[in-house]
Short mmCIF file of C-alpha atoms and ligand atoms in Angstrom, two decimals:
data_model
loop_
_atom_site.label_atom_id
_atom_site.label_comp_id
_atom_site.label_asym_id
_atom_site.label_seq_id
_atom_site.Cartn_x
_atom_site.Cartn_y
_atom_site.Cartn_z
CA MET A 1 -23.20 27.63 -175.73
CA GLU A 2 -24.45 24.59 -174.08
CA PHE A 3 -24.27 24.62 -170.31
CA LYS A 4 -22.05 21.57 -168.93
CA LEU A 5 -24.62 19.41 -167.39
CA ASP A 6 -22.22 16.84 -166.25
CA ARG A 7 -20.11 19.20 -164.25
CA TYR A 8 -23.07 20.75 -162.60
CA ALA A 9 -24.77 17.36 -162.06
CA LEU A 10 -22.00 16.62 -159.49
CA GLU A 11 -23.53 19.22 -157.09
CA GLU A 12 -27.14 19.11 -158.07
CA LYS A 13 -28.14 15.81 -159.45
CA ASP A 14 -31.78 16.41 -159.39
CA LEU A 15 -31.95 19.43 -161.19
CA PHE A 16 -32.40 18.43 -164.82
CA THR A 17 -34.66 15.79 -166.35
CA ALA A 18 -32.23 15.24 -169.15
CA GLY A 19 -29.65 12.78 -168.18
CA ASN A 20 -30.89 12.47 -164.54
CA PRO A 21 -30.99 8.87 -163.62
CA ASN A 22 -33.20 10.18 -160.43
CA CYS A 23 -35.78 11.89 -162.07
CA ARG A 24 -38.90 10.94 -160.18
CA LYS A 25 -41.44 8.64 -161.62
CA ILE A 26 -44.75 8.19 -160.13
CA THR A 27 -46.81 5.33 -161.55
CA GLU A 28 -50.54 4.99 -162.05
CA GLU A 29 -50.52 2.42 -159.29
CA GLN A 30 -48.93 4.88 -156.90
CA ILE A 31 -51.42 7.59 -157.68
CA HIS A 32 -54.34 4.98 -157.01
CA LYS A 33 -52.64 4.17 -153.56
CA PHE A 34 -52.07 7.83 -152.88
CA GLU A 35 -55.66 8.60 -153.54
CA GLY A 36 -56.68 5.68 -151.15
CA TYR A 37 -54.45 7.15 -148.33
CA ALA A 38 -55.86 10.68 -148.99
CA ALA A 39 -59.39 9.48 -148.61
CA GLU A 40 -58.44 7.74 -145.44
CA ILE A 41 -56.86 10.86 -143.88
CA LEU A 42 -59.67 13.36 -145.10
CA THR A 43 -62.28 11.12 -143.96
CA GLY A 44 -60.51 10.52 -140.61
CA LEU A 45 -60.32 14.48 -140.45
CA GLY A 46 -64.11 14.81 -140.71
CA MET A 47 -64.60 15.21 -144.41
CA ASP A 48 -67.64 13.52 -145.84
CA LEU A 49 -66.53 12.03 -149.22
CA ALA A 50 -69.89 10.68 -150.04
CA THR A 51 -71.26 14.00 -151.62
CA PRO A 52 -71.24 15.11 -155.38
CA SER A 53 -69.00 17.90 -154.20
CA THR A 54 -66.29 15.90 -152.29
CA CYS A 55 -66.31 12.36 -153.73
CA GLU A 56 -63.47 13.36 -156.23
CA THR A 57 -61.73 15.49 -153.59
CA PRO A 58 -58.92 12.69 -153.01
CA ARG A 59 -58.00 12.47 -156.50
CA ARG A 60 -58.07 16.09 -157.02
CA TYR A 61 -55.89 16.59 -153.84
CA ILE A 62 -53.15 14.17 -154.98
CA GLN A 63 -53.28 15.61 -158.45
CA ALA A 64 -52.66 19.22 -156.95
CA LEU A 65 -49.88 17.96 -154.86
CA ILE A 66 -48.13 16.18 -157.90
CA GLU A 67 -48.29 19.58 -159.66
CA ALA A 68 -47.14 21.58 -156.73
CA THR A 69 -44.19 19.56 -156.60
CA GLU A 70 -43.15 19.29 -160.29
CA GLY A 71 -39.95 21.02 -159.79
CA TYR A 72 -38.62 17.56 -159.00
CA ASP A 73 -39.21 16.73 -162.46
CA GLY A 74 -36.69 19.34 -163.54
CA ASP A 75 -36.78 21.49 -166.62
CA PRO A 76 -34.31 20.64 -169.48
CA LYS A 77 -35.14 23.95 -171.06
CA LEU A 78 -33.12 25.75 -168.71
CA LEU A 79 -29.86 24.26 -170.21
CA LYS A 80 -28.93 27.07 -172.77
CA THR A 81 -26.79 30.00 -171.87
CA PHE A 82 -25.57 32.63 -174.32
CA ALA A 83 -22.28 34.63 -174.60
CA THR A 84 -22.80 38.10 -173.64
CA GLU A 85 -22.45 40.74 -176.47
CA CYS A 86 -20.77 43.47 -174.58
CA PHE A 87 -17.89 41.25 -173.39
CA SER A 88 -15.39 44.01 -173.66
CA ASP A 89 -17.54 46.92 -172.94
CA PRO A 90 -16.65 48.67 -169.47
CA ASP A 91 -20.21 49.69 -168.81
CA CYS A 92 -21.32 46.12 -169.30
CA ARG A 93 -19.10 44.93 -166.50
CA VAL A 94 -21.50 46.23 -163.65
CA SER A 95 -24.90 46.43 -165.46
CA GLN A 96 -27.48 44.45 -163.62
CA VAL A 97 -30.11 42.02 -165.19
CA ILE A 98 -33.05 42.08 -163.01
CA GLU A 99 -36.17 40.04 -163.12
CA GLY A 100 -39.19 40.31 -160.81
CA PRO A 101 -41.76 40.08 -159.44
CA ILE A 102 -41.89 36.33 -160.07
CA ASN A 103 -44.62 34.80 -158.54
CA PHE A 104 -43.92 31.31 -156.67
CA PHE A 105 -45.73 29.02 -154.72
CA SER A 106 -44.13 26.22 -152.76
CA LEU A 107 -44.73 23.63 -149.99
CA CYS A 108 -42.74 24.14 -146.79
CA GLU A 109 -40.96 20.99 -145.90
CA HIS A 110 -41.80 21.23 -142.04
CA HIS A 111 -45.65 21.33 -142.40
CA ALA A 112 -46.25 20.43 -146.23
CA LEU A 113 -48.37 23.64 -146.34
CA PRO A 114 -48.03 26.32 -148.90
CA PHE A 115 -45.87 29.36 -148.74
CA TYR A 116 -46.19 31.79 -151.68
CA GLY A 117 -44.84 35.14 -152.77
CA MET A 118 -42.51 37.08 -155.07
CA ALA A 119 -38.98 36.54 -155.98
CA TYR A 120 -36.66 39.10 -157.59
CA VAL A 121 -33.37 37.72 -159.18
CA GLY A 122 -30.60 39.75 -160.36
CA TYR A 123 -27.06 38.99 -161.76
CA ILE A 124 -24.24 40.86 -163.30
CA ALA A 125 -23.06 39.06 -166.35
CA GLN A 126 -19.29 38.08 -167.21
CA GLU A 127 -19.22 35.96 -170.31
CA ASN A 128 -22.50 34.33 -170.29
CA ILE A 129 -26.03 35.32 -170.14
CA ILE A 130 -29.38 33.50 -169.76
CA GLY A 131 -32.79 34.25 -171.39
CA ILE A 132 -34.58 36.41 -169.08
CA SER A 133 -37.62 33.99 -168.86
CA LYS A 134 -35.24 31.28 -167.48
CA LEU A 135 -34.88 33.15 -164.42
CA THR A 136 -38.60 32.57 -163.65
CA ARG A 137 -37.99 28.98 -164.62
CA LEU A 138 -35.12 28.75 -162.27
CA VAL A 139 -37.17 30.11 -159.38
CA ARG A 140 -39.95 27.85 -159.95
CA ILE A 141 -37.91 24.66 -160.52
CA PHE A 142 -36.77 25.14 -156.77
CA ALA A 143 -40.12 26.43 -155.41
CA LYS A 144 -42.18 23.52 -156.73
CA ARG A 145 -40.85 21.19 -154.11
CA PHE A 146 -41.03 20.78 -150.55
CA ALA A 147 -38.70 23.32 -149.58
CA VAL A 148 -37.64 26.16 -147.08
CA GLN A 149 -37.52 29.78 -148.45
CA GLU A 150 -33.81 30.57 -147.57
CA ARG A 151 -32.76 27.23 -149.47
CA ILE A 152 -34.70 28.40 -152.72
CA GLY A 153 -32.83 31.78 -152.78
CA GLN A 154 -29.59 29.76 -152.36
CA GLN A 155 -30.27 27.04 -154.97
CA VAL A 156 -31.14 29.96 -157.34
CA ALA A 157 -27.80 31.60 -156.68
CA ASP A 158 -25.86 28.46 -156.77
CA THR A 159 -27.46 27.38 -160.08
CA LEU A 160 -26.86 30.98 -161.77
CA GLU A 161 -23.30 30.88 -160.53
CA ALA A 162 -22.66 27.39 -161.79
CA MET A 163 -24.19 28.21 -165.28
CA LEU A 164 -23.07 31.83 -165.87
CA HIS A 165 -20.03 32.25 -163.83
CA PRO A 166 -21.40 35.93 -163.30
CA GLN A 167 -19.61 38.70 -161.55
CA GLY A 168 -22.49 38.65 -158.99
CA VAL A 169 -25.95 37.29 -158.12
CA ALA A 170 -28.72 38.80 -155.91
CA VAL A 171 -32.00 36.97 -154.97
CA PHE A 172 -34.67 38.40 -152.92
CA LEU A 173 -37.85 36.49 -151.79
CA GLU A 174 -40.65 37.46 -149.60
CA ALA A 175 -43.55 35.00 -148.95
CA HIS A 176 -46.54 34.38 -146.86
CA HIS A 177 -46.16 31.14 -144.99
CA LEU A 178 -49.34 29.50 -144.57
CA CYS A 179 -47.98 27.09 -141.69
CA VAL A 180 -47.45 30.38 -139.72
CA GLU A 181 -50.52 32.29 -140.59
CA MET A 182 -52.98 29.50 -140.10
CA ARG A 183 -52.01 28.69 -136.83
CA GLY A 184 -51.10 32.23 -135.73
CA VAL A 185 -53.13 34.67 -133.70
CA ARG A 186 -51.76 37.66 -135.19
CA GLU A 187 -54.04 40.16 -137.13
CA GLN A 188 -51.38 41.06 -139.65
CA SER A 189 -50.02 38.50 -141.68
CA PRO A 190 -46.32 38.83 -141.74
CA LYS A 191 -44.01 38.16 -144.75
CA THR A 192 -40.75 36.37 -144.44
CA ARG A 193 -38.12 38.07 -146.51
CA THR A 194 -34.63 36.55 -147.32
CA THR A 195 -31.74 37.68 -149.35
CA VAL A 196 -28.76 36.09 -151.11
CA TRP A 197 -25.96 37.98 -152.14
CA ARG A 198 -23.03 36.75 -154.06
CA GLY A 199 -19.94 38.12 -155.80
CA LEU A 200 -19.97 41.99 -156.24
CA TYR A 201 -23.34 42.29 -154.70
CA ALA A 202 -21.76 40.97 -151.30
CA ALA A 203 -19.03 43.46 -151.69
CA ASP A 204 -20.79 46.61 -152.90
CA HIS A 205 -23.58 48.09 -150.89
CA SER A 206 -24.41 50.47 -153.77
CA LEU A 207 -25.18 47.39 -155.98
CA ARG A 208 -27.65 46.09 -153.64
CA SER A 209 -29.53 49.39 -153.27
CA GLU A 210 -29.65 49.67 -157.00
CA PHE A 211 -30.99 46.07 -157.13
CA PHE A 212 -33.73 47.02 -154.81
CA THR A 213 -34.42 50.42 -156.41
CA ALA A 214 -34.65 48.85 -159.78
CA SER A 215 -36.89 46.17 -158.37
CA GLY A 216 -39.28 48.92 -156.85
CA LEU A 217 -38.40 47.40 -153.56
CA GLU A 218 -36.78 50.36 -152.03
CA ARG A 219 -36.42 50.14 -148.43
ZN1 LIG B 1 -43.89 25.20 -142.11
#
């Protein structure tokens, strides 16, 4: 079954490259300018760009930033969903599909510094399912942007709800935030944990426990 892009596009215009007029375009000319800005900033901060090790650093830095934010480019491979095969089976109704740990890296939109960690995504299907690898793509499409951790979880849940109309969605993320850790004085590096519960998960505590147990996150 083809996911109805136009319906969903009303809510999240920049999700998919396919048919997305706002898909980002970075020209060679812009990249050249960005490298100039990066050179100016890095030099101003104290880096000597006139060494064999650093002369290419502005170029590498801009390239790394472009790659770290390629979630803005969308991912047309997300579009396909499938009908469940156990539509009428009562056992299927509350069976969870859980994927994780999904490694992710993101840039916090407050400091443009990395935060990174693990995501676990679960859902309880109704009529449609999605390939399990797509859950990884889904996390990364939202993580590889300038983001806040809570919003990544909400966006993953929103998208799964819009694509699959599932009976429930669970998203758990835990991450290290370099903007906190680099500037902090604490000896232990804290992890930030966020959860999103939708549908049956919001209503049923035992499903949340099962999600944590099945994910190896029991707490
Ligand atoms: Zn930050």
